[in-house]
Amino acid sequence: NVKGKLILSFIGLNKYWNPALQLFTEFRDLGEMSIVKNEELEKIYSFNDKVIIKNYINHIGEIIDSDGVLFIFDARNKKSIDLEWRNLVINGLDKINENTSVLIGLRTSEDHTKTAVWSRLIEEFNLNEYLEKKMISLLFFKITTEYRLELLDQFNTWISTISSFL
């Protein structure tokens, strides 16, 4: 990485629930964590000046320098996405550089996996026209009750994709 740091941004709507951020900050190999910014809707963490994690609630902050961006939404008991989710993702896609890896995690209900709801939720984001504008990697994934294992698996894929862009 040219800038010498891995910069990851986490974007969601709930300041009390972000299992991806929680899990990522538990990784011991990242080194000691220091808090760079600690505001209600924006937090920035640094790990030994090698990894920077930015966490934004309800808005897109400064993500142009991010190597990876993870959006996380709670879709339990929903048959359709909230328009706010799509707008947040589109705003984020507009602000990132090419060669950025984007994950969109949807917390799902058990019945989503048994029905066509999961596919419909993804389709409703309708991001194809935005993906054609920039060379980025985009992946949707489910967050179920087994979220820790799912997130570890997604982090592995995410970091691998980011590495291929560097």
PDB file of C-alpha atoms in Angstrom:
ATOM      1  CA  ASN A   1       0.000   0.000   0.000  1.00  0.00           C
ATOM      2  CA  VAL A   2       1.524   3.316  -1.100  1.00  0.00           C
ATOM      3  CA  LYS A   3       0.283   5.261   1.899  1.00  0.00           C
ATOM      4  CA  GLY A   4       1.638   2.584   4.228  1.00  0.00           C
ATOM      5  CA  LYS A   5      -1.691   2.095   5.962  1.00  0.00           C
ATOM      6  CA  LEU A   6      -4.737  -0.055   5.414  1.00  0.00           C
ATOM      7  CA  ILE A   7      -7.816   2.162   5.694  1.00  0.00           C
ATOM      8  CA  LEU A   8     -11.218   0.546   6.231  1.00  0.00           C
ATOM      9  CA  SER A   9     -14.527   2.351   6.623  1.00  0.00           C
ATOM     10  CA  PHE A  10     -17.609   0.909   8.316  1.00  0.00           C
ATOM     11  CA  ILE A  11     -20.945   2.570   7.584  1.00  0.00           C
ATOM     12  CA  GLY A  12     -24.254   1.763   9.245  1.00  0.00           C
ATOM     13  CA  LEU A  13     -27.373   3.219  10.763  1.00  0.00           C
ATOM     14  CA  ASN A  14     -27.230   1.942  14.328  1.00  0.00           C
ATOM     15  CA  LYS A  15     -24.623   3.346  16.693  1.00  0.00           C
ATOM     16  CA  TYR A  16     -25.212   0.464  19.104  1.00  0.00           C
ATOM     17  CA  TRP A  17     -25.064  -2.445  16.644  1.00  0.00           C
ATOM     18  CA  ASN A  18     -22.151  -3.045  14.302  1.00  0.00           C
ATOM     19  CA  PRO A  19     -20.875  -6.604  14.734  1.00  0.00           C
ATOM     20  CA  ALA A  20     -18.284  -6.107  11.987  1.00  0.00           C
ATOM     21  CA  LEU A  21     -16.653  -3.205  13.802  1.00  0.00           C
ATOM     22  CA  GLN A  22     -16.861  -5.027  17.121  1.00  0.00           C
ATOM     23  CA  LEU A  23     -15.221  -8.148  15.721  1.00  0.00           C
ATOM     24  CA  PHE A  24     -12.534  -6.265  13.815  1.00  0.00           C
ATOM     25  CA  THR A  25     -11.438  -4.322  16.902  1.00  0.00           C
ATOM     26  CA  GLU A  26     -10.990  -7.637  18.750  1.00  0.00           C
ATOM     27  CA  PHE A  27      -8.212  -8.823  16.419  1.00  0.00           C
ATOM     28  CA  ARG A  28      -5.109  -8.982  18.607  1.00  0.00           C
ATOM     29  CA  ASP A  29      -2.707  -9.074  15.646  1.00  0.00           C
ATOM     30  CA  LEU A  30      -3.599  -5.504  14.723  1.00  0.00           C
ATOM     31  CA  GLY A  31      -1.720  -4.234  17.741  1.00  0.00           C
ATOM     32  CA  GLU A  32      -2.694  -1.590  20.221  1.00  0.00           C
ATOM     33  CA  MET A  33      -5.760   0.458  19.388  1.00  0.00           C
ATOM     34  CA  SER A  34      -5.873   4.209  19.875  1.00  0.00           C
ATOM     35  CA  ILE A  35      -8.915   6.407  19.389  1.00  0.00           C
ATOM     36  CA  VAL A  36      -8.229   9.212  16.919  1.00  0.00           C
ATOM     37  CA  LYS A  37     -11.756  10.646  16.849  1.00  0.00           C
ATOM     38  CA  ASN A  38     -14.662   9.843  19.141  1.00  0.00           C
ATOM     39  CA  GLU A  39     -17.840  11.669  18.197  1.00  0.00           C
ATOM     40  CA  GLU A  40     -21.372  10.319  18.402  1.00  0.00           C
ATOM     41  CA  LEU A  41     -21.752   9.627  14.663  1.00  0.00           C
ATOM     42  CA  GLU A  42     -18.091   9.329  13.679  1.00  0.00           C
ATOM     43  CA  LYS A  43     -15.287   7.346  15.252  1.00  0.00           C
ATOM     44  CA  ILE A  44     -11.776   6.726  13.954  1.00  0.00           C
ATOM     45  CA  TYR A  45      -9.438   4.094  15.389  1.00  0.00           C
ATOM     46  CA  SER A  46      -5.757   3.539  14.655  1.00  0.00           C
ATOM     47  CA  PHE A  47      -3.900   0.280  15.218  1.00  0.00           C
ATOM     48  CA  ASN A  48      -0.128   0.837  15.504  1.00  0.00           C
ATOM     49  CA  ASP A  49      -0.415   3.406  12.698  1.00  0.00           C
ATOM     50  CA  LYS A  50      -0.778   0.542  10.197  1.00  0.00           C
ATOM     51  CA  VAL A  51      -4.555   0.050  10.136  1.00  0.00           C
ATOM     52  CA  ILE A  52      -7.099   2.861  10.335  1.00  0.00           C
ATOM     53  CA  ILE A  53     -10.763   2.050  10.909  1.00  0.00           C
ATOM     54  CA  LYS A  54     -13.361   4.733  10.323  1.00  0.00           C
ATOM     55  CA  ASN A  55     -16.894   4.205  11.596  1.00  0.00           C
ATOM     56  CA  TYR A  56     -19.723   6.406  10.362  1.00  0.00           C
ATOM     57  CA  ILE A  57     -23.340   6.310  11.532  1.00  0.00           C
ATOM     58  CA  ASN A  58     -26.123   7.607   9.262  1.00  0.00           C
ATOM     59  CA  HIS A  59     -23.760   9.374   6.869  1.00  0.00           C
ATOM     60  CA  ILE A  60     -20.806   8.999   4.553  1.00  0.00           C
ATOM     61  CA  GLY A  61     -17.735  10.641   5.989  1.00  0.00           C
ATOM     62  CA  GLU A  62     -14.252  10.953   4.530  1.00  0.00           C
ATOM     63  CA  ILE A  63     -13.929   7.631   2.678  1.00  0.00           C
ATOM     64  CA  ILE A  64     -12.090   8.634  -0.501  1.00  0.00           C
ATOM     65  CA  ASP A  65      -8.837   7.221   0.939  1.00  0.00           C
ATOM     66  CA  SER A  66     -10.434   3.935   2.067  1.00  0.00           C
ATOM     67  CA  ASP A  67      -9.138   0.646   0.699  1.00  0.00           C
ATOM     68  CA  GLY A  68     -12.338  -1.072   1.772  1.00  0.00           C
ATOM     69  CA  VAL A  69     -15.825   0.074   2.734  1.00  0.00           C
ATOM     70  CA  LEU A  70     -18.352  -2.064   4.597  1.00  0.00           C
ATOM     71  CA  PHE A  71     -22.015  -1.110   4.800  1.00  0.00           C
ATOM     72  CA  ILE A  72     -24.157  -2.911   7.348  1.00  0.00           C
ATOM     73  CA  PHE A  73     -27.959  -2.859   7.546  1.00  0.00           C
ATOM     74  CA  ASP A  74     -30.553  -4.660   9.665  1.00  0.00           C
ATOM     75  CA  ALA A  75     -33.002  -6.318   7.255  1.00  0.00           C
ATOM     76  CA  ARG A  76     -34.658  -8.636   9.761  1.00  0.00           C
ATOM     77  CA  ASN A  77     -38.401  -8.901   9.244  1.00  0.00           C
ATOM     78  CA  LYS A  78     -38.196  -6.727   6.132  1.00  0.00           C
ATOM     79  CA  LYS A  79     -39.564  -7.708   2.755  1.00  0.00           C
ATOM     80  CA  SER A  80     -38.024  -4.663   1.089  1.00  0.00           C
ATOM     81  CA  ILE A  81     -34.990  -2.443   1.657  1.00  0.00           C
ATOM     82  CA  ASP A  82     -35.319   1.050   3.067  1.00  0.00           C
ATOM     83  CA  LEU A  83     -34.681   3.719   0.425  1.00  0.00           C
ATOM     84  CA  GLU A  84     -32.264   5.314   2.909  1.00  0.00           C
ATOM     85  CA  TRP A  85     -29.991   2.246   2.600  1.00  0.00           C
ATOM     86  CA  ARG A  86     -29.778   2.493  -1.175  1.00  0.00           C
ATOM     87  CA  ASN A  87     -29.126   6.226  -1.032  1.00  0.00           C
ATOM     88  CA  LEU A  88     -26.369   5.737   1.549  1.00  0.00           C
ATOM     89  CA  VAL A  89     -24.664   3.086  -0.605  1.00  0.00           C
ATOM     90  CA  ILE A  90     -24.957   5.181  -3.785  1.00  0.00           C
ATOM     91  CA  ASN A  91     -23.526   8.194  -1.956  1.00  0.00           C
ATOM     92  CA  GLY A  92     -20.654   6.004  -0.770  1.00  0.00           C
ATOM     93  CA  LEU A  93     -19.976   4.583  -4.237  1.00  0.00           C
ATOM     94  CA  ASP A  94     -19.818   8.133  -5.588  1.00  0.00           C
ATOM     95  CA  LYS A  95     -17.208   9.101  -2.983  1.00  0.00           C
ATOM     96  CA  ILE A  96     -14.796   6.167  -3.226  1.00  0.00           C
ATOM     97  CA  ASN A  97     -11.872   5.773  -5.577  1.00  0.00           C
ATOM     98  CA  GLU A  98     -11.488   2.999  -8.104  1.00  0.00           C
ATOM     99  CA  ASN A  99      -9.941  -0.237  -6.835  1.00  0.00           C
ATOM    100  CA  THR A 100     -11.901  -0.124  -3.600  1.00  0.00           C
ATOM    101  CA  SER A 101     -13.492  -3.262  -2.192  1.00  0.00           C
ATOM    102  CA  VAL A 102     -17.068  -2.779  -0.966  1.00  0.00           C
ATOM    103  CA  LEU A 103     -19.051  -5.193   1.210  1.00  0.00           C
ATOM    104  CA  ILE A 104     -22.745  -4.817   1.983  1.00  0.00           C
ATOM    105  CA  GLY A 105     -23.867  -6.916   4.929  1.00  0.00           C
ATOM    106  CA  LEU A 106     -27.563  -7.464   5.539  1.00  0.00           C
ATOM    107  CA  ARG A 107     -28.700  -8.840   8.873  1.00  0.00           C
ATOM    108  CA  THR A 108     -31.405 -11.305   7.897  1.00  0.00           C
ATOM    109  CA  SER A 109     -34.235 -13.280   9.423  1.00  0.00           C
ATOM    110  CA  GLU A 110     -34.248 -17.062   9.224  1.00  0.00           C
ATOM    111  CA  ASP A 111     -37.134 -17.013   6.737  1.00  0.00           C
ATOM    112  CA  HIS A 112     -35.090 -14.883   4.306  1.00  0.00           C
ATOM    113  CA  THR A 113     -32.895 -17.851   3.493  1.00  0.00           C
ATOM    114  CA  LYS A 114     -35.874 -20.102   2.801  1.00  0.00           C
ATOM    115  CA  THR A 115     -37.674 -17.666   0.527  1.00  0.00           C
ATOM    116  CA  ALA A 116     -36.820 -15.344  -2.338  1.00  0.00           C
ATOM    117  CA  VAL A 117     -36.633 -12.363   0.038  1.00  0.00           C
ATOM    118  CA  TRP A 118     -32.807 -12.410   0.155  1.00  0.00           C
ATOM    119  CA  SER A 119     -32.519 -12.168  -3.636  1.00  0.00           C
ATOM    120  CA  ARG A 120     -35.154  -9.456  -3.785  1.00  0.00           C
ATOM    121  CA  LEU A 121     -33.375  -7.379  -1.139  1.00  0.00           C
ATOM    122  CA  ILE A 122     -30.161  -7.460  -3.174  1.00  0.00           C
ATOM    123  CA  GLU A 123     -31.968  -6.643  -6.420  1.00  0.00           C
ATOM    124  CA  GLU A 124     -33.678  -3.639  -4.833  1.00  0.00           C
ATOM    125  CA  PHE A 125     -30.324  -1.948  -4.313  1.00  0.00           C
ATOM    126  CA  ASN A 126     -30.095  -1.830  -8.142  1.00  0.00           C
ATOM    127  CA  LEU A 127     -26.461  -0.701  -8.236  1.00  0.00           C
ATOM    128  CA  ASN A 128     -25.411  -1.875 -11.712  1.00  0.00           C
ATOM    129  CA  GLU A 129     -25.279   1.581 -13.282  1.00  0.00           C
ATOM    130  CA  TYR A 130     -23.036   2.800 -10.441  1.00  0.00           C
ATOM    131  CA  LEU A 131     -20.754  -0.217 -10.686  1.00  0.00           C
ATOM    132  CA  GLU A 132     -20.214   0.464 -14.389  1.00  0.00           C
ATOM    133  CA  LYS A 133     -18.735   3.883 -13.586  1.00  0.00           C
ATOM    134  CA  LYS A 134     -15.771   2.669 -11.497  1.00  0.00           C
ATOM    135  CA  MET A 135     -13.526  -0.360 -11.177  1.00  0.00           C
ATOM    136  CA  ILE A 136     -14.568  -1.609  -7.736  1.00  0.00           C
ATOM    137  CA  SER A 137     -15.360  -4.926  -6.121  1.00  0.00           C
ATOM    138  CA  LEU A 138     -18.832  -5.270  -4.559  1.00  0.00           C
ATOM    139  CA  LEU A 139     -20.149  -8.203  -2.571  1.00  0.00           C
ATOM    140  CA  PHE A 140     -23.376  -8.678  -0.618  1.00  0.00           C
ATOM    141  CA  PHE A 141     -23.443 -11.080   2.318  1.00  0.00           C
ATOM    142  CA  LYS A 142     -25.911 -12.276   4.943  1.00  0.00           C
ATOM    143  CA  ILE A 143     -25.519 -11.704   8.640  1.00  0.00           C
ATOM    144  CA  THR A 144     -27.399 -14.363  10.589  1.00  0.00           C
ATOM    145  CA  THR A 145     -27.169 -15.658  14.147  1.00  0.00           C
ATOM    146  CA  GLU A 146     -23.779 -17.157  13.187  1.00  0.00           C
ATOM    147  CA  TYR A 147     -22.475 -13.687  12.408  1.00  0.00           C
ATOM    148  CA  ARG A 148     -19.000 -14.076  13.931  1.00  0.00           C
ATOM    149  CA  LEU A 149     -18.069 -16.951  11.616  1.00  0.00           C
ATOM    150  CA  GLU A 150     -19.719 -15.282   8.632  1.00  0.00           C
ATOM    151  CA  LEU A 151     -17.895 -12.027   9.263  1.00  0.00           C
ATOM    152  CA  LEU A 152     -14.528 -13.745   9.659  1.00  0.00           C
ATOM    153  CA  ASP A 153     -15.096 -15.460   6.324  1.00  0.00           C
ATOM    154  CA  GLN A 154     -16.095 -12.168   4.683  1.00  0.00           C
ATOM    155  CA  PHE A 155     -13.115 -10.320   6.204  1.00  0.00           C
ATOM    156  CA  ASN A 156     -10.808 -12.926   4.699  1.00  0.00           C
ATOM    157  CA  THR A 157     -12.316 -12.396   1.235  1.00  0.00           C
ATOM    158  CA  TRP A 158     -12.381  -8.619   1.724  1.00  0.00           C
ATOM    159  CA  ILE A 159      -8.712  -8.334   2.709  1.00  0.00           C
ATOM    160  CA  SER A 160      -7.709 -10.679  -0.110  1.00  0.00           C
ATOM    161  CA  THR A 161      -9.584  -8.512  -2.627  1.00  0.00           C
ATOM    162  CA  ILE A 162      -8.063  -5.328  -1.202  1.00  0.00           C
ATOM    163  CA  SER A 163      -4.590  -6.902  -1.459  1.00  0.00           C
ATOM    164  CA  SER A 164      -5.165  -7.686  -5.127  1.00  0.00           C
ATOM    165  CA  PHE A 165      -5.912  -3.991  -5.767  1.00  0.00           C
ATOM    166  CA  LEU A 166      -2.753  -2.719  -4.043  1.00  0.00           C
TER     167      LEU A 166
END
